[in-house]
PDB file of C-alpha atoms in Angstrom:
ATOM      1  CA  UNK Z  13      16.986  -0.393  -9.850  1.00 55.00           C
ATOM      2  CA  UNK Z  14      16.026   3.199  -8.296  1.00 75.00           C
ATOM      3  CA  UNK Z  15      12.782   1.637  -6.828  1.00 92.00           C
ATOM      4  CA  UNK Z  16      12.223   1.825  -3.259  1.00 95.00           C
ATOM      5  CA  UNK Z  17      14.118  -0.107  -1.445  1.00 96.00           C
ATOM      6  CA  UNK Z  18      14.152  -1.821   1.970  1.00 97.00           C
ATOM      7  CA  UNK Z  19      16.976  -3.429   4.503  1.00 97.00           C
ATOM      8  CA  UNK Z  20      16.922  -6.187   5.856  1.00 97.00           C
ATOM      9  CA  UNK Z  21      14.457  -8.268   4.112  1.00 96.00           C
ATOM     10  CA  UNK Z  22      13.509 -10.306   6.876  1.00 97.00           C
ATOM     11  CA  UNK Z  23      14.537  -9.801  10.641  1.00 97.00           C
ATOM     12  CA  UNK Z  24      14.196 -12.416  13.425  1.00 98.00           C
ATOM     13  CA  UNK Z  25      14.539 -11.507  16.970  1.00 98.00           C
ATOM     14  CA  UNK Z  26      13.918 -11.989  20.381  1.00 97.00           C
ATOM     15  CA  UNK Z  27      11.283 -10.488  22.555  1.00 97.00           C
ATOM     16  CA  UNK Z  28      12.400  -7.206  24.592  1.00 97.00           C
ATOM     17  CA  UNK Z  29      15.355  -6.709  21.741  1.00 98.00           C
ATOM     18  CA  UNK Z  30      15.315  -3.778  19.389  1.00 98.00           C
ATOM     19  CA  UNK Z  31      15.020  -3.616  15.787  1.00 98.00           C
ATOM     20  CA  UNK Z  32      15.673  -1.122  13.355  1.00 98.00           C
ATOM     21  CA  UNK Z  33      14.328  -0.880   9.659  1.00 98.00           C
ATOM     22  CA  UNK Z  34      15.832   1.290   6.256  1.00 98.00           C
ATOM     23  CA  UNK Z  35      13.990   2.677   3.359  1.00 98.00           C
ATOM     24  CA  UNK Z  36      15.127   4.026   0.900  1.00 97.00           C
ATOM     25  CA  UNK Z  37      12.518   6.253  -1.384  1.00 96.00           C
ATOM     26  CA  UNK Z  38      12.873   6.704  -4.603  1.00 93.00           C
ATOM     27  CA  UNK Z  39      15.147   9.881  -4.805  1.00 90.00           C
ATOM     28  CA  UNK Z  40      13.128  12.685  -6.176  1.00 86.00           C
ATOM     29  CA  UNK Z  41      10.144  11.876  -3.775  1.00 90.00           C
ATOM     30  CA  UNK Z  42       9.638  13.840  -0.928  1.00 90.00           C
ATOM     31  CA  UNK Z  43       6.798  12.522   0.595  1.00 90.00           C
ATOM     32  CA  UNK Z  44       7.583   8.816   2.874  1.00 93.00           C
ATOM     33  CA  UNK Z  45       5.437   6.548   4.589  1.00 93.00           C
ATOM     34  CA  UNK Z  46       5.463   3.383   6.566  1.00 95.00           C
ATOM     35  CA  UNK Z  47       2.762   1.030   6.771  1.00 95.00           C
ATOM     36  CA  UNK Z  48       2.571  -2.680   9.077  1.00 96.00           C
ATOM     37  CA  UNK Z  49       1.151  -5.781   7.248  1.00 95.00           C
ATOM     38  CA  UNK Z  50      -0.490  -8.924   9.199  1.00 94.00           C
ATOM     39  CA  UNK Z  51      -1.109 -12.112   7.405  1.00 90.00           C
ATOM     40  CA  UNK Z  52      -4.448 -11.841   5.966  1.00 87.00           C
ATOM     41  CA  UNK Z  53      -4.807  -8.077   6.424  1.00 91.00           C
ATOM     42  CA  UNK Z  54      -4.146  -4.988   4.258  1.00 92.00           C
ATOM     43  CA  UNK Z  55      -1.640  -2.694   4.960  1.00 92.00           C
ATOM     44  CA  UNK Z  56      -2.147  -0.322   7.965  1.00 92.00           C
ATOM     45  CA  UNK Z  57      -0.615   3.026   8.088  1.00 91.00           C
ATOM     46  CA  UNK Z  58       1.879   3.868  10.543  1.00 94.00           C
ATOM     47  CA  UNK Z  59       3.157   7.372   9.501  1.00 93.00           C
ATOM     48  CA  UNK Z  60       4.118   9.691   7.373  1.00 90.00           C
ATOM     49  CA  UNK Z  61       6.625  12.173   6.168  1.00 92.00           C
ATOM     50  CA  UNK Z  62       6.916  14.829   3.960  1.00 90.00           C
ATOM     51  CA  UNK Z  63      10.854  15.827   3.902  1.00 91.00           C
ATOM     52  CA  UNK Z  64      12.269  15.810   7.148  1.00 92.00           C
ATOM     53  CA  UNK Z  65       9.237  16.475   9.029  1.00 91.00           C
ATOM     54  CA  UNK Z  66       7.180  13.877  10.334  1.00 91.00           C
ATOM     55  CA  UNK Z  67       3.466  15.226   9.887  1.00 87.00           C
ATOM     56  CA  UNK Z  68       1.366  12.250  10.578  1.00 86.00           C
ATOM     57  CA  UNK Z  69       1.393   9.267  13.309  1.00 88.00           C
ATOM     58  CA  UNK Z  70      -1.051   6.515  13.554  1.00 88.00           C
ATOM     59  CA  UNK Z  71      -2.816   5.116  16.795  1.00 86.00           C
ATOM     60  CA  UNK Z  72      -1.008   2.058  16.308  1.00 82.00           C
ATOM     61  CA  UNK Z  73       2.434   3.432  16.334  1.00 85.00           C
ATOM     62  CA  UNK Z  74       2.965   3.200  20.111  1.00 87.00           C
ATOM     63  CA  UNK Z  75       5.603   5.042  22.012  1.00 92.00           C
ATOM     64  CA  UNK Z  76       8.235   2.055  21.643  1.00 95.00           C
ATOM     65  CA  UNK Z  77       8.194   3.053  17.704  1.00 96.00           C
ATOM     66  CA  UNK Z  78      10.024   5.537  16.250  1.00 95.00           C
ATOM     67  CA  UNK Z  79      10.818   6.532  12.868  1.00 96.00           C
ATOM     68  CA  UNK Z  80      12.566   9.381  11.991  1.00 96.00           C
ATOM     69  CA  UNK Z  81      14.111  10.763   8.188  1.00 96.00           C
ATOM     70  CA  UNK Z  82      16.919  13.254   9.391  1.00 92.00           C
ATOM     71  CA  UNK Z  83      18.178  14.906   5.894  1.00 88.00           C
ATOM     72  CA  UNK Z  84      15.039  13.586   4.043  1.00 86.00           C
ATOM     73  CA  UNK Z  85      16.039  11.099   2.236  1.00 92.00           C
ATOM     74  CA  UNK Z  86      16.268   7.923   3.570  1.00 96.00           C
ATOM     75  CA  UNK Z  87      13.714   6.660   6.520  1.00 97.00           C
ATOM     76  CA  UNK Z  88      14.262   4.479   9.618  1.00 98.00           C
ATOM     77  CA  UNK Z  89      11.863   2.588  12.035  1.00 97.00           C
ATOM     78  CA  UNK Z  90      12.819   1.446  15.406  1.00 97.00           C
ATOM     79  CA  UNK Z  91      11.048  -0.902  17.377  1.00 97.00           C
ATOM     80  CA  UNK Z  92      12.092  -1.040  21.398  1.00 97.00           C
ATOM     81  CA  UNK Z  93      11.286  -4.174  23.504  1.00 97.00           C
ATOM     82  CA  UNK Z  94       9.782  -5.886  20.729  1.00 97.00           C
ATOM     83  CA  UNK Z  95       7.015  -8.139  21.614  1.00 96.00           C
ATOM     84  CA  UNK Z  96       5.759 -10.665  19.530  1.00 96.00           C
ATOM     85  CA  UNK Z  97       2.751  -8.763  18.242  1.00 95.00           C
ATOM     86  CA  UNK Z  98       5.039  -6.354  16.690  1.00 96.00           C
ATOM     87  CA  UNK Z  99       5.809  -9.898  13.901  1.00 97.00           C
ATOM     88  CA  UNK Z 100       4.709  -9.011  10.642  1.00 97.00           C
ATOM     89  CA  UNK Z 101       5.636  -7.210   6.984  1.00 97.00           C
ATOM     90  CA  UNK Z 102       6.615  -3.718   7.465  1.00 97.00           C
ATOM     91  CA  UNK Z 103       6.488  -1.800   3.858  1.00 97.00           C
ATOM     92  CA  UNK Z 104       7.501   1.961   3.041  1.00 97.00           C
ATOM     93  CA  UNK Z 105       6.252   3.662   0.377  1.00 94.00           C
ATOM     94  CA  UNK Z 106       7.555   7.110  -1.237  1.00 92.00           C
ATOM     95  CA  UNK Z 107       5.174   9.275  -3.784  1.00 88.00           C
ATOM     96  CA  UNK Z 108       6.072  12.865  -5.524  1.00 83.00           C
ATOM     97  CA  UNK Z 109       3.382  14.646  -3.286  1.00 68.00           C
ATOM     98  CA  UNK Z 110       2.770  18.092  -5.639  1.00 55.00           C
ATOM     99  CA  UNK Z 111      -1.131  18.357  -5.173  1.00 46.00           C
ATOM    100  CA  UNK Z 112      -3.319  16.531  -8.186  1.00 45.00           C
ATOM    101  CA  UNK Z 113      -4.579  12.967  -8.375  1.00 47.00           C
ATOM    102  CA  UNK Z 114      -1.433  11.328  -9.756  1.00 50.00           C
ATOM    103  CA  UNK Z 115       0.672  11.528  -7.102  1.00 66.00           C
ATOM    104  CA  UNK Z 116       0.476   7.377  -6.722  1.00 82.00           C
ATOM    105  CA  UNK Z 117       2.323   5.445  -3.908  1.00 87.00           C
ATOM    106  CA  UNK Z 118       5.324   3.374  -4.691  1.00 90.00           C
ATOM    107  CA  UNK Z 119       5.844   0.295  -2.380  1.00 94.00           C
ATOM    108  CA  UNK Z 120       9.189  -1.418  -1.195  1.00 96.00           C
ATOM    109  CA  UNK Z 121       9.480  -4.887  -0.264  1.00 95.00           C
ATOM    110  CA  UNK Z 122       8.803  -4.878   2.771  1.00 96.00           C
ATOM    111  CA  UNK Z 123      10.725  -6.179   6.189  1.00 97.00           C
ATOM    112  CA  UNK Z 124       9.365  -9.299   7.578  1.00 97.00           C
ATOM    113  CA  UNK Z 125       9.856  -9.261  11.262  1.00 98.00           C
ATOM    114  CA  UNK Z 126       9.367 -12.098  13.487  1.00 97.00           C
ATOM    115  CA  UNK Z 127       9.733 -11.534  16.787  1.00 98.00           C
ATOM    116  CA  UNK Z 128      10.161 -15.118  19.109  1.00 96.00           C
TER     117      UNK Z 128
ATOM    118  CA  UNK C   1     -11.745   8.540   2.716  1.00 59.00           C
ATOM    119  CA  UNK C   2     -14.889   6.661   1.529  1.00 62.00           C
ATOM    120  CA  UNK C   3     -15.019   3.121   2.378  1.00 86.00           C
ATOM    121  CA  UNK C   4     -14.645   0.255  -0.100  1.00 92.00           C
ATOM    122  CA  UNK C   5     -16.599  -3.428  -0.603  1.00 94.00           C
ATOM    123  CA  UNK C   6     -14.673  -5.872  -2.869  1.00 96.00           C
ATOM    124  CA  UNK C   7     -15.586  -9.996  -2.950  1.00 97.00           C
ATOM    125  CA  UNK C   8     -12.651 -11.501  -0.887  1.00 96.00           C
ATOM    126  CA  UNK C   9     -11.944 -14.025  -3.661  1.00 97.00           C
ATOM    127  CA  UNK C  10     -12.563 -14.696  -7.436  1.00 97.00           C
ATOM    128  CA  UNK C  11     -10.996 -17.525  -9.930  1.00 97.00           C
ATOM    129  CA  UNK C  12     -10.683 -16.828 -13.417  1.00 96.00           C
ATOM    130  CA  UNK C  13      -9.333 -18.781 -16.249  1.00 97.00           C
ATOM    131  CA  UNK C  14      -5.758 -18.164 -17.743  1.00 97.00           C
ATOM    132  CA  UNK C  15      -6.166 -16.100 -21.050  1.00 96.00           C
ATOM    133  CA  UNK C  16      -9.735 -14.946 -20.341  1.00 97.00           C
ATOM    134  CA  UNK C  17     -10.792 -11.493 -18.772  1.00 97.00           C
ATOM    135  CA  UNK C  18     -10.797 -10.760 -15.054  1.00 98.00           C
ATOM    136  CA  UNK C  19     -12.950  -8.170 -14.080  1.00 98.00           C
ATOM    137  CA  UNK C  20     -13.034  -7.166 -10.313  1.00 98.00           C
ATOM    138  CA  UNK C  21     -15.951  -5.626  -8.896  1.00 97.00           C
ATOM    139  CA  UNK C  22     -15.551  -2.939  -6.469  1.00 96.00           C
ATOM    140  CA  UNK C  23     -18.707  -0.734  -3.843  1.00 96.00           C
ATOM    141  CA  UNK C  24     -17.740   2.704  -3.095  1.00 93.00           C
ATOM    142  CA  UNK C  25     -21.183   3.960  -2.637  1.00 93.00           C
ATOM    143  CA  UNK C  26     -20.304   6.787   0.164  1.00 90.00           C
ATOM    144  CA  UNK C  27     -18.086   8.292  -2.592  1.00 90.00           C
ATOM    145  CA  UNK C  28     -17.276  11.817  -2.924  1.00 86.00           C
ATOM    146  CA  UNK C  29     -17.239  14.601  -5.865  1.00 85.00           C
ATOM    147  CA  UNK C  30     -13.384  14.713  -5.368  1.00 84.00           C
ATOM    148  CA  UNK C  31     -12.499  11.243  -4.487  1.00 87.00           C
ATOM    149  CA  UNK C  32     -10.752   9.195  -7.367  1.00 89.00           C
ATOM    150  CA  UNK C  33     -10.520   5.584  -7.349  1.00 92.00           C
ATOM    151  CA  UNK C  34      -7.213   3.570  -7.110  1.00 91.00           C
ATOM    152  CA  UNK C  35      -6.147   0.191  -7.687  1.00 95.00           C
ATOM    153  CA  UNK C  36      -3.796  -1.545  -5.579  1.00 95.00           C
ATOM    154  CA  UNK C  37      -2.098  -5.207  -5.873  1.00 96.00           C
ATOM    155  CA  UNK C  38      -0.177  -7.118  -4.576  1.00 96.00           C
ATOM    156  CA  UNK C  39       1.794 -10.256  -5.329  1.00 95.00           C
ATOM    157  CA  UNK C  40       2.488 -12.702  -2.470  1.00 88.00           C
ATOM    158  CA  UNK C  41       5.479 -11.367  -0.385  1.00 83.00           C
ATOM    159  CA  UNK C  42       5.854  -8.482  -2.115  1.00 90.00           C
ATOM    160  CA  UNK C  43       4.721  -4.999  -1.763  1.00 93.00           C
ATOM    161  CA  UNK C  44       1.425  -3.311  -3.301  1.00 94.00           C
ATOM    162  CA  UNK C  45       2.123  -2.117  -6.801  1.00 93.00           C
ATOM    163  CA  UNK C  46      -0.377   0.882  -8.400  1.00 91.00           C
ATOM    164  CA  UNK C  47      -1.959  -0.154 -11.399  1.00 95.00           C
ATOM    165  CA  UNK C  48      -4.841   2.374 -11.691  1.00 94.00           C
ATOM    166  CA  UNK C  49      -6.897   5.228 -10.724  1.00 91.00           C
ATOM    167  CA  UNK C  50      -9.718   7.252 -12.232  1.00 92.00           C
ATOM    168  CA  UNK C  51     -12.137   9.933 -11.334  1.00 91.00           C
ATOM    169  CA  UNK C  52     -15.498   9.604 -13.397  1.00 91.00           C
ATOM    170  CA  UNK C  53     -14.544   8.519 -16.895  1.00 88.00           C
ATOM    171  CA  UNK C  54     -13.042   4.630 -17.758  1.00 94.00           C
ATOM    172  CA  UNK C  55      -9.609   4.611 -17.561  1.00 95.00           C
ATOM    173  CA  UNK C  56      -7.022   2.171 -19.593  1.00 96.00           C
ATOM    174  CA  UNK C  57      -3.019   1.631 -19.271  1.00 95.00           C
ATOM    175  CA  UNK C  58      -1.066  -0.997 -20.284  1.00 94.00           C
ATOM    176  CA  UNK C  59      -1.678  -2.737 -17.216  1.00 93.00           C
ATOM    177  CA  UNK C  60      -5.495  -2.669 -16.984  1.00 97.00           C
ATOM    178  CA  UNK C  61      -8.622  -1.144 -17.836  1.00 97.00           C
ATOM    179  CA  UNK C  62     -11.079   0.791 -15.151  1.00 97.00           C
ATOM    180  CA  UNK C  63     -14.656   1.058 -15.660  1.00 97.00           C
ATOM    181  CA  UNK C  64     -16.652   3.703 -13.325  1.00 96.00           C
ATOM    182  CA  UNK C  65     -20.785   3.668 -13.357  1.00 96.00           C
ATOM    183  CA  UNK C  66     -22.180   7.176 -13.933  1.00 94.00           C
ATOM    184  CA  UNK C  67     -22.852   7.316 -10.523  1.00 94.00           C
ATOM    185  CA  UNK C  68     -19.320   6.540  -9.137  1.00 95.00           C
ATOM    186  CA  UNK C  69     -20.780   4.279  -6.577  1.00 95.00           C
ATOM    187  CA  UNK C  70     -19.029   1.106  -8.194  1.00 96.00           C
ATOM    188  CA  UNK C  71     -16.368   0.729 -10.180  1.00 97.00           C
ATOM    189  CA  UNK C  72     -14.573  -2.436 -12.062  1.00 97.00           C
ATOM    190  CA  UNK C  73     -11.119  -3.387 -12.805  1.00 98.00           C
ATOM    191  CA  UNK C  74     -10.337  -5.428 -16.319  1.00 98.00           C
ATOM    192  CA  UNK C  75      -7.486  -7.238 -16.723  1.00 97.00           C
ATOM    193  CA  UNK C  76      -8.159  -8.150 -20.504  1.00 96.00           C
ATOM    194  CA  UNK C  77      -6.082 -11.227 -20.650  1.00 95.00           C
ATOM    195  CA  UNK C  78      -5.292 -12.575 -17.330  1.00 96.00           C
ATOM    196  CA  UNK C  79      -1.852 -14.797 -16.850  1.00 97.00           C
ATOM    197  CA  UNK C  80      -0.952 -16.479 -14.292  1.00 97.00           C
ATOM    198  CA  UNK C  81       1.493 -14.002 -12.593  1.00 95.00           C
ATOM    199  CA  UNK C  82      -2.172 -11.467 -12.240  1.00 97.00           C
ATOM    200  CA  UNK C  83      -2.828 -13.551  -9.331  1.00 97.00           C
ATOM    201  CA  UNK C  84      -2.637 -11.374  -6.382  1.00 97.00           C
ATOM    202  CA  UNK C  85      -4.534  -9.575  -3.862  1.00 97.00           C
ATOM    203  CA  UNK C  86      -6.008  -6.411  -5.618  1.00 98.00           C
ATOM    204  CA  UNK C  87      -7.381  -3.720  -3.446  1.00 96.00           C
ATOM    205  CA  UNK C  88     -10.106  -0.847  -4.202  1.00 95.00           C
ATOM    206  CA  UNK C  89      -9.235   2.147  -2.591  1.00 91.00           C
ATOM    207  CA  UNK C  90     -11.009   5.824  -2.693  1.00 88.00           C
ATOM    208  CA  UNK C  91      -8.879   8.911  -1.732  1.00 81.00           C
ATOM    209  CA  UNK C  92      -9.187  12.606  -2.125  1.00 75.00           C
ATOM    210  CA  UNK C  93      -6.223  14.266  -4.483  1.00 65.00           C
ATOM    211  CA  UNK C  94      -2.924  15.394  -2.626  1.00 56.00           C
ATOM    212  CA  UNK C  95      -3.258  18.678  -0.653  1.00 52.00           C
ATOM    213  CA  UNK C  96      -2.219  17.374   2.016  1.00 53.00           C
ATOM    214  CA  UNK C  97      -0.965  13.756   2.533  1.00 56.00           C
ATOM    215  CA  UNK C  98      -2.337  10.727   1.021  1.00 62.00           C
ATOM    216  CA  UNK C  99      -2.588   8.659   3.992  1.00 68.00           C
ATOM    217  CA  UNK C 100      -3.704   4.877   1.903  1.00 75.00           C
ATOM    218  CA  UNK C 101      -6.615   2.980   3.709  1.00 80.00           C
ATOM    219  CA  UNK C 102      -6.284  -0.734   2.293  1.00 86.00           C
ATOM    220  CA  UNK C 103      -9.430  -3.243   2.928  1.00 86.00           C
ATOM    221  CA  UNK C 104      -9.227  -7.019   2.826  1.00 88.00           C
ATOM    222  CA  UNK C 105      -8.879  -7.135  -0.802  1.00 95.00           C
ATOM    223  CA  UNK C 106     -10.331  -9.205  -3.541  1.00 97.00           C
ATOM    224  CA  UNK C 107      -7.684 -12.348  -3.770  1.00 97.00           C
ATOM    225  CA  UNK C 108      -7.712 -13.489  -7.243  1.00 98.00           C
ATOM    226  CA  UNK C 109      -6.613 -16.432  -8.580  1.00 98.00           C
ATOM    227  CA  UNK C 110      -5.562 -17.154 -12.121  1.00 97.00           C
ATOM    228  CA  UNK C 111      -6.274 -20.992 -12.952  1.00 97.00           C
ATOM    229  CA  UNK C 112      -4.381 -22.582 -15.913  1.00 95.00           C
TER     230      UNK C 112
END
């Protein structure tokens, strides 16, 4: 399968304990992003990279998140002192970014997290 | 990106046409339309996208009015694995990023 993939598939944890997230893009895409899902709600954006860099974070990725794609390739997402708003479906998406319209999103998925 | 209005829920019938309506009415010249869905516990899958003229792929078909201020989605023969949460999204082409504003979604259920 050379989708994008995502580890673990669910997560359950314990408030004030840290969590970390993997994605893995689909390998000729250089362009990553992470989005949160609540029940009910559409994904929201979280950030974005393009390579390495990280060119994009959202308001809602507070200073306990981090994400970070050292050789840019593969993505993770840390979560520090998770509290239980932090519970819900965190999906990564990769996309070919050359300029044009086509340059669609593919979505993993997704990391459930519940925090307790 | 221009903002979206889709019903939050529609039935159809198994075998018979679904056709989602979406409002972008604060469209731009050089904002194309995308479709979005996704299947419970999974992650959004691309099915569309279009810029002024109608659109088909072997998924679905996408109908734009002249005046790009709506837009509808046709699945021609809907089966029960269609039903999902579809979303209507509007975004510029990549210069930069393509940072993906999802709505509520139109949940759509296929009825046997």
């Amino acid at each position: 399968d050379t989708g994008v993939s995502q580890d673990p598939r669910h997560k359950i944890t314990k408030r004030g304990q840290n969590v970390t997230f993997r994605c893995d893009p689909i390998s000729e895409h250089n362009r990553l992003y992470w989005y949160r899902q609540t029940l009910g709600q559409g994904p929201e954006f979280l950030t974005y990279f393009q390579n390495e860099a990280q060119l994009e974070k959202s308001r809602l990725l507070s200073d306990r998140f981090s994400a970070e794609r050292p050789k840019g390739s593969f993505s993770t997402l840390e979560i520090q002192r998770t509290e239980q708003g932090d519970s819900a479906m965190y999906l990564c998406a990769s996309s070919l970014g050359a300029g044009g319209s086509g340059s669609e999103q593919f979505f993993g998925p997704g990391t459930r997290l519940t925090v307790l | 990106d221009a903002k979206t209005t889709q019903p939050p829920s529609m039935d159809c019938a198994e075998g018979r046409a679904a056709n989602l309506p979406c409002n972008h009415s604060t469209i731009s010249g050089n904002e194309y339309v995308y479709w979005y869905r996704q299947i419970h516990s999974q992650g959004p899958q691309y099915i569309i996208h279009g810029l002024k003229n109608n659109e088909t792929n072997e998924m679905a078909s996408l109908i734009i009015t002249e005046d790009r201020k709506s837009s509808t989605l046709i699945l021609p023969h809907a089966t029960l694995r269609d039903t999902a949460v579809y979303y209507c999204i509007v975004r510029a082409p990549s210069g930069g990023y393509q940072k993906v504003t999802f709505g509520i979604g139109t949940k759509l259920q296929v009825i046997p």
